[in-house]
PDB file of C-alpha atoms and ligand atoms in Angstrom:
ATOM      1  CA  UNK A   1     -85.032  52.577 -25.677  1.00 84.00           C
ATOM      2  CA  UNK A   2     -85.642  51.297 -22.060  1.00 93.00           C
ATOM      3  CA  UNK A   3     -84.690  47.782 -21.788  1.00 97.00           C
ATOM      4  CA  UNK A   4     -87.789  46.148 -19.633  1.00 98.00           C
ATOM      5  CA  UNK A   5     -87.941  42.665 -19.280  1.00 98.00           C
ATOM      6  CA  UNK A   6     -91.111  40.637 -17.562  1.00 98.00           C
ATOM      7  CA  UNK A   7     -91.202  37.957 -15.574  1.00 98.00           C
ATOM      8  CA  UNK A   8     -94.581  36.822 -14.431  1.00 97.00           C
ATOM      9  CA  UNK A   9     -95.557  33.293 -12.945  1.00 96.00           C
ATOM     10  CA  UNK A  10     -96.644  31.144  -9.973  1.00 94.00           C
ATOM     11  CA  UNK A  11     -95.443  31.090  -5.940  1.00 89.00           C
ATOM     12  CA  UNK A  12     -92.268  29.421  -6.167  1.00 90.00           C
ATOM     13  CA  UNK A  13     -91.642  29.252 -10.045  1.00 94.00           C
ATOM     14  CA  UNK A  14     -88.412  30.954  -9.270  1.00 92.00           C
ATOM     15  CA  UNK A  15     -89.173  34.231 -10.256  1.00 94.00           C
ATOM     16  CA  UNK A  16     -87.280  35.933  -8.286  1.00 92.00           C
ATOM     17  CA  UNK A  17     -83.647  34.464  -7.923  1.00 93.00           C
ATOM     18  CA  UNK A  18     -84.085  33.656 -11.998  1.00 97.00           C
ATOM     19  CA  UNK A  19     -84.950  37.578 -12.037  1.00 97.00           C
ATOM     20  CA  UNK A  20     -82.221  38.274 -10.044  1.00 96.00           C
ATOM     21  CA  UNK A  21     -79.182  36.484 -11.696  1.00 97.00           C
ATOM     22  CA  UNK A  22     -80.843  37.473 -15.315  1.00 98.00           C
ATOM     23  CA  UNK A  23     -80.638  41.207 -14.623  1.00 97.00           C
ATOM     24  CA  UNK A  24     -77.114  40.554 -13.232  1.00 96.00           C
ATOM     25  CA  UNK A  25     -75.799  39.492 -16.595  1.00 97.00           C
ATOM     26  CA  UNK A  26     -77.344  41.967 -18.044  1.00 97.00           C
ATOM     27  CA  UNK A  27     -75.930  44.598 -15.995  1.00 96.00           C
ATOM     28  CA  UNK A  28     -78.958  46.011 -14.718  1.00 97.00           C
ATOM     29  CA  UNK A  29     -81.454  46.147 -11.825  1.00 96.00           C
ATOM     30  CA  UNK A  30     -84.152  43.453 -10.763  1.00 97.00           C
ATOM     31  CA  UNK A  31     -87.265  44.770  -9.096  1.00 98.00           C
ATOM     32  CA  UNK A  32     -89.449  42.392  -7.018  1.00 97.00           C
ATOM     33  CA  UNK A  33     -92.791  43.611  -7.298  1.00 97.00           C
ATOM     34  CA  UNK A  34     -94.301  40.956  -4.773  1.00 96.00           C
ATOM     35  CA  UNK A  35     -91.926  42.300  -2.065  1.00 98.00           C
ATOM     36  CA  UNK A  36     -94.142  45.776  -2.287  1.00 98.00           C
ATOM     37  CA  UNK A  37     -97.669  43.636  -1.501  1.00 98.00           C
ATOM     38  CA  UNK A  38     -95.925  41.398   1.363  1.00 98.00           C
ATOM     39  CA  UNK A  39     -94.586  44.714   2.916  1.00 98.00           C
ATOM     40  CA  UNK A  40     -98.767  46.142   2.766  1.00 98.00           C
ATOM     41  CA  UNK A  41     -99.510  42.908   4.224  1.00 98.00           C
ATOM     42  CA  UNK A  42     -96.790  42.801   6.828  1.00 98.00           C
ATOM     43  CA  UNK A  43     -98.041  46.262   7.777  1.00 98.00           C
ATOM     44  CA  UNK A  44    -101.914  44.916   8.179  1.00 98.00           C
ATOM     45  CA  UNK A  45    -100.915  42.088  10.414  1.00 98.00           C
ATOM     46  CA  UNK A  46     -98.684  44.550  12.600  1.00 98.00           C
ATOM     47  CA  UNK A  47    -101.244  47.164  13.344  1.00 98.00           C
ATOM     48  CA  UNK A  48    -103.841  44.264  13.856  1.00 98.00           C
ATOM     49  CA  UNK A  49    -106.019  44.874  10.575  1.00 98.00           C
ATOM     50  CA  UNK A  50    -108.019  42.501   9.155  1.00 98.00           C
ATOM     51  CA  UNK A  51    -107.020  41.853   5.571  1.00 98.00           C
ATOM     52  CA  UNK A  52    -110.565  41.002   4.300  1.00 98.00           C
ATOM     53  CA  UNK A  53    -111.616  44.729   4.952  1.00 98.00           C
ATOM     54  CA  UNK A  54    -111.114  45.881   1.887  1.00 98.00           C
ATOM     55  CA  UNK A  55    -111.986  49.455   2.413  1.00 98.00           C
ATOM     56  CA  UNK A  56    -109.464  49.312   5.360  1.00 98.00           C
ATOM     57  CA  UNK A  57    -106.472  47.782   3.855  1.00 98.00           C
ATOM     58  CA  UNK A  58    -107.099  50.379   0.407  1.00 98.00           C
ATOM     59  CA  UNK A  59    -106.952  53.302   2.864  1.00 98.00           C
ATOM     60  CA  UNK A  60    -103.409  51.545   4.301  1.00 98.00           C
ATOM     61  CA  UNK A  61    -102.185  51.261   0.952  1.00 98.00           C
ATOM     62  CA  UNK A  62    -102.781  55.358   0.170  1.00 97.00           C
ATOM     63  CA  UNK A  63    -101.451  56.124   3.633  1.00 97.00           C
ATOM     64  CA  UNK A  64     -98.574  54.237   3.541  1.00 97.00           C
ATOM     65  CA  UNK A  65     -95.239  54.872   2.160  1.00 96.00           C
ATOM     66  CA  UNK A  66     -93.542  51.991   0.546  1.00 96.00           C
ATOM     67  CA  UNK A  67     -90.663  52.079  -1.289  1.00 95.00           C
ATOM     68  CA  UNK A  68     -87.368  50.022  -2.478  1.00 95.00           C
ATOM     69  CA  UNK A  69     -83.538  50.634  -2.779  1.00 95.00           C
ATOM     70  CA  UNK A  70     -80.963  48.332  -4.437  1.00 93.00           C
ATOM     71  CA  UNK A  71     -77.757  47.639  -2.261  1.00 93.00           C
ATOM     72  CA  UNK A  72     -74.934  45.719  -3.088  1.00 89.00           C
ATOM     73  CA  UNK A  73     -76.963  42.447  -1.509  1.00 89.00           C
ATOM     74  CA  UNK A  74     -80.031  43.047  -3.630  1.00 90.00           C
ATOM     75  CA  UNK A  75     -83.106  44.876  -2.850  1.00 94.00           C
ATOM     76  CA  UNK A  76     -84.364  46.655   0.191  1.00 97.00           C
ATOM     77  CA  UNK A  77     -87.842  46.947   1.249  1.00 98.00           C
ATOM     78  CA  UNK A  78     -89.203  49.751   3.189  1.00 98.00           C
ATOM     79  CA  UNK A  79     -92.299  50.821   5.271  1.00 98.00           C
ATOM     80  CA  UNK A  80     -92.716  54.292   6.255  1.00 97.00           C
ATOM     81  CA  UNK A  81     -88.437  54.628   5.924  1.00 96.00           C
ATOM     82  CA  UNK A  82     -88.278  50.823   7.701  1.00 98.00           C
ATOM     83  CA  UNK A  83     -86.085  48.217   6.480  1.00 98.00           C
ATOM     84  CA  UNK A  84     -88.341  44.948   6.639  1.00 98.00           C
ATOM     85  CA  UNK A  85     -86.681  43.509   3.948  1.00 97.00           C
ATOM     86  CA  UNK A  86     -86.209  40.425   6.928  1.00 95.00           C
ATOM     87  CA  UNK A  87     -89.647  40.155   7.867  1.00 97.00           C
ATOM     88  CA  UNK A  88     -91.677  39.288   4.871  1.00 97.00           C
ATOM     89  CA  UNK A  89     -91.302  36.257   3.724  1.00 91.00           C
ATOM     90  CA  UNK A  90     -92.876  34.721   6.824  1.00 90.00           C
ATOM     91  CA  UNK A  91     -95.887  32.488   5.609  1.00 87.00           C
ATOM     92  CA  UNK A  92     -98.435  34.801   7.345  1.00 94.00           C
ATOM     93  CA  UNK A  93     -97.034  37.450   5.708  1.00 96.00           C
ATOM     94  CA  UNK A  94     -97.327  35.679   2.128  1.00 92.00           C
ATOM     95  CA  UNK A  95    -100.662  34.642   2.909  1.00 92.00           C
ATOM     96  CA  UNK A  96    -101.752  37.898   3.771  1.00 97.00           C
ATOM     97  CA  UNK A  97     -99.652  39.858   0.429  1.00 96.00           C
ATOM     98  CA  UNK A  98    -101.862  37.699  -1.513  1.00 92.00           C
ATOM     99  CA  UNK A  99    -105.110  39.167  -0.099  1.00 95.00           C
ATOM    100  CA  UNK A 100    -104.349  42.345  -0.146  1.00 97.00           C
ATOM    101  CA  UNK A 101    -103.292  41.509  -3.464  1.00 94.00           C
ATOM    102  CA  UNK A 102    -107.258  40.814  -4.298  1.00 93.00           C
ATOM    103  CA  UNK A 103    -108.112  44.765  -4.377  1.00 96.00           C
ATOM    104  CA  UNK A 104    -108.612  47.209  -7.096  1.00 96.00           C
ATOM    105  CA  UNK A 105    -107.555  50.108  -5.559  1.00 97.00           C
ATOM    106  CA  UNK A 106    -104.274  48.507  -4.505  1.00 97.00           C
ATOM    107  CA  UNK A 107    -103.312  47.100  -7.187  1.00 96.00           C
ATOM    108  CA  UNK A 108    -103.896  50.726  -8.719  1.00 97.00           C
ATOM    109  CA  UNK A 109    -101.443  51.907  -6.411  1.00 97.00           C
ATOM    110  CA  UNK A 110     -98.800  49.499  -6.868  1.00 97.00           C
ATOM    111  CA  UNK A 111     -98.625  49.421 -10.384  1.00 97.00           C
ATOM    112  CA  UNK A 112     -98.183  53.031 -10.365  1.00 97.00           C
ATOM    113  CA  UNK A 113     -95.410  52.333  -8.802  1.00 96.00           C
ATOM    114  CA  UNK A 114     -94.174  50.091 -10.621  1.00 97.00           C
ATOM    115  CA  UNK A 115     -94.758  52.061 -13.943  1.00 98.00           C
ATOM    116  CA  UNK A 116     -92.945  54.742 -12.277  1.00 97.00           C
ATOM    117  CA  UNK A 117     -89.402  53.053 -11.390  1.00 96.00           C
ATOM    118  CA  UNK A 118     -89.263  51.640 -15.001  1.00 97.00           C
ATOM    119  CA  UNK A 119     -89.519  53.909 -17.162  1.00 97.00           C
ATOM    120  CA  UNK A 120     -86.720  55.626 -14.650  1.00 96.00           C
ATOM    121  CA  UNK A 121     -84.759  52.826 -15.211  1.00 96.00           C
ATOM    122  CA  UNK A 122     -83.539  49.623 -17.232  1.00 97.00           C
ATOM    123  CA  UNK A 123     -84.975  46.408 -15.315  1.00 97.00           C
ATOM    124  CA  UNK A 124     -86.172  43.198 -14.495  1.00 98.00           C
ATOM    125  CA  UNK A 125     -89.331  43.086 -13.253  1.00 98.00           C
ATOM    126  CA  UNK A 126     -91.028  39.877 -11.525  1.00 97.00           C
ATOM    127  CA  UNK A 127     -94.626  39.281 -10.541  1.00 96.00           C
ATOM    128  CA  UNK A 128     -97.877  38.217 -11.575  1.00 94.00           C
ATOM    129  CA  UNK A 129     -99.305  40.968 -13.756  1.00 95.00           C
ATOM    130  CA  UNK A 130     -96.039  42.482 -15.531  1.00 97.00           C
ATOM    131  CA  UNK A 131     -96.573  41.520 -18.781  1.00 97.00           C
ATOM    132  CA  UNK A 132    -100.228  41.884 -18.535  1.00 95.00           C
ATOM    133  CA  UNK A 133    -100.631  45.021 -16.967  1.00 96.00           C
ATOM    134  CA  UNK A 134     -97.687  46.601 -16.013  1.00 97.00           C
ATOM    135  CA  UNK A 135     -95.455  46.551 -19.011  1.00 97.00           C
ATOM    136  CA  UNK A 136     -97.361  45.895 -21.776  1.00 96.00           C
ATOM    137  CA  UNK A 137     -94.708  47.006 -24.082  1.00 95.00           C
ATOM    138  CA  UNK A 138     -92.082  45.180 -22.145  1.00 97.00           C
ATOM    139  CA  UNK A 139     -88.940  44.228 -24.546  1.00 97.00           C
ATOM    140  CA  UNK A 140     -89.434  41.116 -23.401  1.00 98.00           C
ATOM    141  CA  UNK A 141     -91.789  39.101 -21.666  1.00 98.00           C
ATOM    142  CA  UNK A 142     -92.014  35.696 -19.713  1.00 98.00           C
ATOM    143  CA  UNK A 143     -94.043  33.586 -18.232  1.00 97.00           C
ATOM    144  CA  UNK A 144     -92.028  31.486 -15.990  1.00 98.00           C
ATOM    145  CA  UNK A 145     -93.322  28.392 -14.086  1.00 96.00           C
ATOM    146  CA  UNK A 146     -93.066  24.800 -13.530  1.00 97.00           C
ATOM    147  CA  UNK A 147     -95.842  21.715 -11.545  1.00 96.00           C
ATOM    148  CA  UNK A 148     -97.161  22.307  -8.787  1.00 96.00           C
ATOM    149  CA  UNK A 149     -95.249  19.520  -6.881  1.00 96.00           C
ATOM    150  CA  UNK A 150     -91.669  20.795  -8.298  1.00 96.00           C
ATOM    151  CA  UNK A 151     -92.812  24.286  -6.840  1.00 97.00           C
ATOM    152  CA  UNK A 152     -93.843  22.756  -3.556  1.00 97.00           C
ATOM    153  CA  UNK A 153     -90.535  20.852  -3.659  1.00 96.00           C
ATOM    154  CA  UNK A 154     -88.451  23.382  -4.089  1.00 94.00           C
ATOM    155  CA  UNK A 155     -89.951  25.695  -1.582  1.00 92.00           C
ATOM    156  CA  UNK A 156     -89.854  23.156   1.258  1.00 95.00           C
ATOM    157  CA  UNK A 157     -86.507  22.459   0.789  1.00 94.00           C
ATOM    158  CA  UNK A 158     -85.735  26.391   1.197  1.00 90.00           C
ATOM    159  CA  UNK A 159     -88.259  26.163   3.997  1.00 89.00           C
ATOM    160  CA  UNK A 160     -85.737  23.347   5.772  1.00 93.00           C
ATOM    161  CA  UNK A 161     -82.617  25.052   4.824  1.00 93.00           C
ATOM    162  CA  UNK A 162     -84.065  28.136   6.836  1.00 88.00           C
ATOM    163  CA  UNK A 163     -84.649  25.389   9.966  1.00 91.00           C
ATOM    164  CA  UNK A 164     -88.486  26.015   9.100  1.00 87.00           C
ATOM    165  CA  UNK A 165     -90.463  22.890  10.343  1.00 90.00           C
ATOM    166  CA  UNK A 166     -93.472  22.543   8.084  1.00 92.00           C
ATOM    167  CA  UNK A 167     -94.092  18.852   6.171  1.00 95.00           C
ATOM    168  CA  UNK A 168     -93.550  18.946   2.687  1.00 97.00           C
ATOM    169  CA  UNK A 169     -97.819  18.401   2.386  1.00 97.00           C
ATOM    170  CA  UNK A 170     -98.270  21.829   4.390  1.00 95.00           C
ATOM    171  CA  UNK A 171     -95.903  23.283   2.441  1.00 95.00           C
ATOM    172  CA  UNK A 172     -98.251  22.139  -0.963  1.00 96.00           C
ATOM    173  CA  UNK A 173    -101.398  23.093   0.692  1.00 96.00           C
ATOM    174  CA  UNK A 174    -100.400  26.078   1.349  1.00 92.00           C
ATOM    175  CA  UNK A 175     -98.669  26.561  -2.448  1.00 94.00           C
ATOM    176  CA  UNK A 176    -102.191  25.455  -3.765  1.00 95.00           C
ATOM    177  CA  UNK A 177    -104.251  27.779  -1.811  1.00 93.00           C
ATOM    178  CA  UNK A 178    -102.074  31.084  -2.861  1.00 89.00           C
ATOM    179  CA  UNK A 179    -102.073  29.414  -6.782  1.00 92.00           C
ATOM    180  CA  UNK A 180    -106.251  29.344  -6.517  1.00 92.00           C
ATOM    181  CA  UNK A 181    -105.866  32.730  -4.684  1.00 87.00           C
ATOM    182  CA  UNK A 182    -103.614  34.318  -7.412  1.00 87.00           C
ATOM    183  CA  UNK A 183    -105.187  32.687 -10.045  1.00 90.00           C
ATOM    184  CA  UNK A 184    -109.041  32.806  -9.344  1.00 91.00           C
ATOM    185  CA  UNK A 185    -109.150  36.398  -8.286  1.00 84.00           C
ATOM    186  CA  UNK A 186    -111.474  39.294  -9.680  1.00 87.00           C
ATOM    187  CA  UNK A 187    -108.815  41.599 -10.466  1.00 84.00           C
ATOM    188  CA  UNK A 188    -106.030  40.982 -12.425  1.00 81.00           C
ATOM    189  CA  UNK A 189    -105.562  37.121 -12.171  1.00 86.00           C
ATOM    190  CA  UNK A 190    -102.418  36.156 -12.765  1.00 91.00           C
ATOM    191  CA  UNK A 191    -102.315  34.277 -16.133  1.00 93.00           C
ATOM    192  CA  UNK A 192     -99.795  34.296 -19.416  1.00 95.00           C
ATOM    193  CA  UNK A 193     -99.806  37.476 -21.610  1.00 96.00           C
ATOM    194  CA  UNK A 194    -100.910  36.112 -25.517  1.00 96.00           C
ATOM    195  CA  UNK A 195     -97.055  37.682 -26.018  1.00 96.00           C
ATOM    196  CA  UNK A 196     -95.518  36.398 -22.997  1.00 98.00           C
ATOM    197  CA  UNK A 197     -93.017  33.111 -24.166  1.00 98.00           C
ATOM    198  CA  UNK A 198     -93.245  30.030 -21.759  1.00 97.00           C
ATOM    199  CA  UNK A 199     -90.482  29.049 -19.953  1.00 98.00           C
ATOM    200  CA  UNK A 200     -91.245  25.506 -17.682  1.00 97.00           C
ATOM    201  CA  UNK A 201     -88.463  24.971 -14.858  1.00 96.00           C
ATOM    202  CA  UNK A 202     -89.991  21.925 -13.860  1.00 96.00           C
ATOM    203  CA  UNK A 203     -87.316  19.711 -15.528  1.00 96.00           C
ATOM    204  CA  UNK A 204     -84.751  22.710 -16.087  1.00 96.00           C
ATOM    205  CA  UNK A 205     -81.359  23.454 -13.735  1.00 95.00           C
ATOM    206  CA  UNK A 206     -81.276  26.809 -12.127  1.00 96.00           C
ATOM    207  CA  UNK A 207     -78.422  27.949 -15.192  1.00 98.00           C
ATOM    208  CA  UNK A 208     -80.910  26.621 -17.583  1.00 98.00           C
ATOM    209  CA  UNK A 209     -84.063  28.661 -16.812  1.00 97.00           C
ATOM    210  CA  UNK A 210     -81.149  31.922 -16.923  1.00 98.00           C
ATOM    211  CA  UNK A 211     -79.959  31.314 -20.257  1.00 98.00           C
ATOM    212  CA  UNK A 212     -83.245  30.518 -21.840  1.00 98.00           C
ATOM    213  CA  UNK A 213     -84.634  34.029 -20.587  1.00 98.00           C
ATOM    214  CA  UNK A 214     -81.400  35.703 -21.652  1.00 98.00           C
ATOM    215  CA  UNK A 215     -82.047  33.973 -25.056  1.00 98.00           C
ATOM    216  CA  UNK A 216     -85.230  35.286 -25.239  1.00 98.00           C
ATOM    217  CA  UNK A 217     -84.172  38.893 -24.065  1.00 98.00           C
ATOM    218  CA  UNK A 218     -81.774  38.835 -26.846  1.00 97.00           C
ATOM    219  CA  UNK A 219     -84.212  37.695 -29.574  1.00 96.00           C
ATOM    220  CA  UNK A 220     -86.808  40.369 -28.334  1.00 94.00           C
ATOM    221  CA  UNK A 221     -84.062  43.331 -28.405  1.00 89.00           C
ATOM    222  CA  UNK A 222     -82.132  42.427 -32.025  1.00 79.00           C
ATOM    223  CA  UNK A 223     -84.790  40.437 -33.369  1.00 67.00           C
TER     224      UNK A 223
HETATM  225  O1   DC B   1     -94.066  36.984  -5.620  1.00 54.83           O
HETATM  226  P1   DC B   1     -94.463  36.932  -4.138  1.00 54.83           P
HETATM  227  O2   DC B   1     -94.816  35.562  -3.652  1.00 54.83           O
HETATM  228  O3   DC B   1     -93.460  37.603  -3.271  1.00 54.83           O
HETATM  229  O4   DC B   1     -95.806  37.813  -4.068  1.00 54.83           O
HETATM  230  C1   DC B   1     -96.576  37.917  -2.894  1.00 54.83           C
HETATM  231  C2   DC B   1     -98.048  38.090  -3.271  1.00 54.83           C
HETATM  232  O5   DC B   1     -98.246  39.341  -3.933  1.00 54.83           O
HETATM  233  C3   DC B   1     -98.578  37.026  -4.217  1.00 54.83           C
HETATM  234  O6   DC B   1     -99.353  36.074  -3.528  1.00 54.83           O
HETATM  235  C4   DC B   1     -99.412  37.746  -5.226  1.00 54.83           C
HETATM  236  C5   DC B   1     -99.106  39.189  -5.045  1.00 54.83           C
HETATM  237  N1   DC B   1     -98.471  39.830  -6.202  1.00 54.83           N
HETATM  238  C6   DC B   1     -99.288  40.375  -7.161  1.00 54.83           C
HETATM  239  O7   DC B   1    -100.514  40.252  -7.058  1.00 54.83           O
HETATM  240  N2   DC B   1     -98.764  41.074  -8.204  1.00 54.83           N
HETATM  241  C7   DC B   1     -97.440  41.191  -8.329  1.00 54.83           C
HETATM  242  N3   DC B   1     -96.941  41.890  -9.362  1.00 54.83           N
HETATM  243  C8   DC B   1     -96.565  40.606  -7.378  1.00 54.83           C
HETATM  244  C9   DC B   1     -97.122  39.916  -6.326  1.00 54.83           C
END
């Protein structure tokens, strides 16, 4: 049986490196859904369209070829056979995945996606509506998150690291507004699968929130 493993939660839970170092110990690949949305939205802002046009940004998302590889330094996002694996994670570009994010029709798309690559394949998955939607008979499933000011915390220190200048309270009002974006939206909110175990970072090392998903993998596979 496909070994699938879900990792949903919040901007800056940690989704992603946790994702990453759990699928390296268990041998097998880690796909970051969010990077697929950021590359749509890094797309919009390039060609100048305005994300709140829905109908425009669904016909962008059908037109569009995005796709992923996995190289020895993790995973590689492309647009239309372009590596911008650099160029989203720029805070315009996060605000703008997360409206895109919003629409029906995208979403559609993207999960499709999604569905596609892992059933191919064993992975880790991270995002907001894996265990929800995507996966629903994940082997495991996780809901990974921690407060709001631990998030913000952590992210502006990665923000600094990267010689970003923003205050710590931009970087939490910005954190807030993509939490009541992500959370309050029409379509697939993100929220905590009923089956989905809870896993809070906030007071939790880095090797801590990695063992008690591998714990939890293990349960869900034996158990
Ligand atoms: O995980 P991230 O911050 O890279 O995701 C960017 C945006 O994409 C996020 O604001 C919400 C959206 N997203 C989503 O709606 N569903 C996913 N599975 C992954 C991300």
């Amino acid at each position: 049986m496909r070994l699938n493993v879900g990792i949903d939660g919040p901007v800056s839970a940690g989704k992603s490196s946790v994702a990453d170092a759990v699928a390296a110990r268990l041998g097998i690949l880690h796909l970051d859904t969010g990077a697929m949305y950021r590359a749509l939205g890094l797309t919009a802002v390039r060609r100048g369209i305005d994300v709140q046009d829905e109908e425009a940004i669904v016909r962008l998302c059908r037109e569009l070829k995005v796709s992923v590889s996995h190289e020895a330094d993790g995973q590689h996002t492309f647009v239309e056979g372009e590596d911008v694996t650099g160029l989203i994670r720029t805070p315009e570009v996060s605000m703008a995945a997360s409206t895109v994010s919003r629409y029906a029709d995208v979403r559609r798309n993207m999960v499709k996606i999604q569905q596609q690559l892992a059933a191919e394949t064993d992975m880790v998955l991270d995002g907001r509506d894996i265990c929800t939607t995507v996966l629903p008979n994940a082997t495991a499933k996780i809901f990974l998150t921690a407060s709001q000011e631990e998030r913000a915390r952590r992210r502006y220190l990665e923000m600094q690291a990267k010689g970003m200048n923003d205050t710590f309270e931009q970087v939490l009002e910005e954190l807030k507004k993509r939490d009541d974006q992500d959370m309050n939206r029409p379509v697939e909110p993100l929220r905590q699968a009923p089956d989905a175990v809870l896993v809070d970072t906030t007071n939790l090392t880095f090797d801590e929130a990695v063992d008690a998903i591998l714990k939890i993998v293990e349960a869900n596979r034996h158990g």
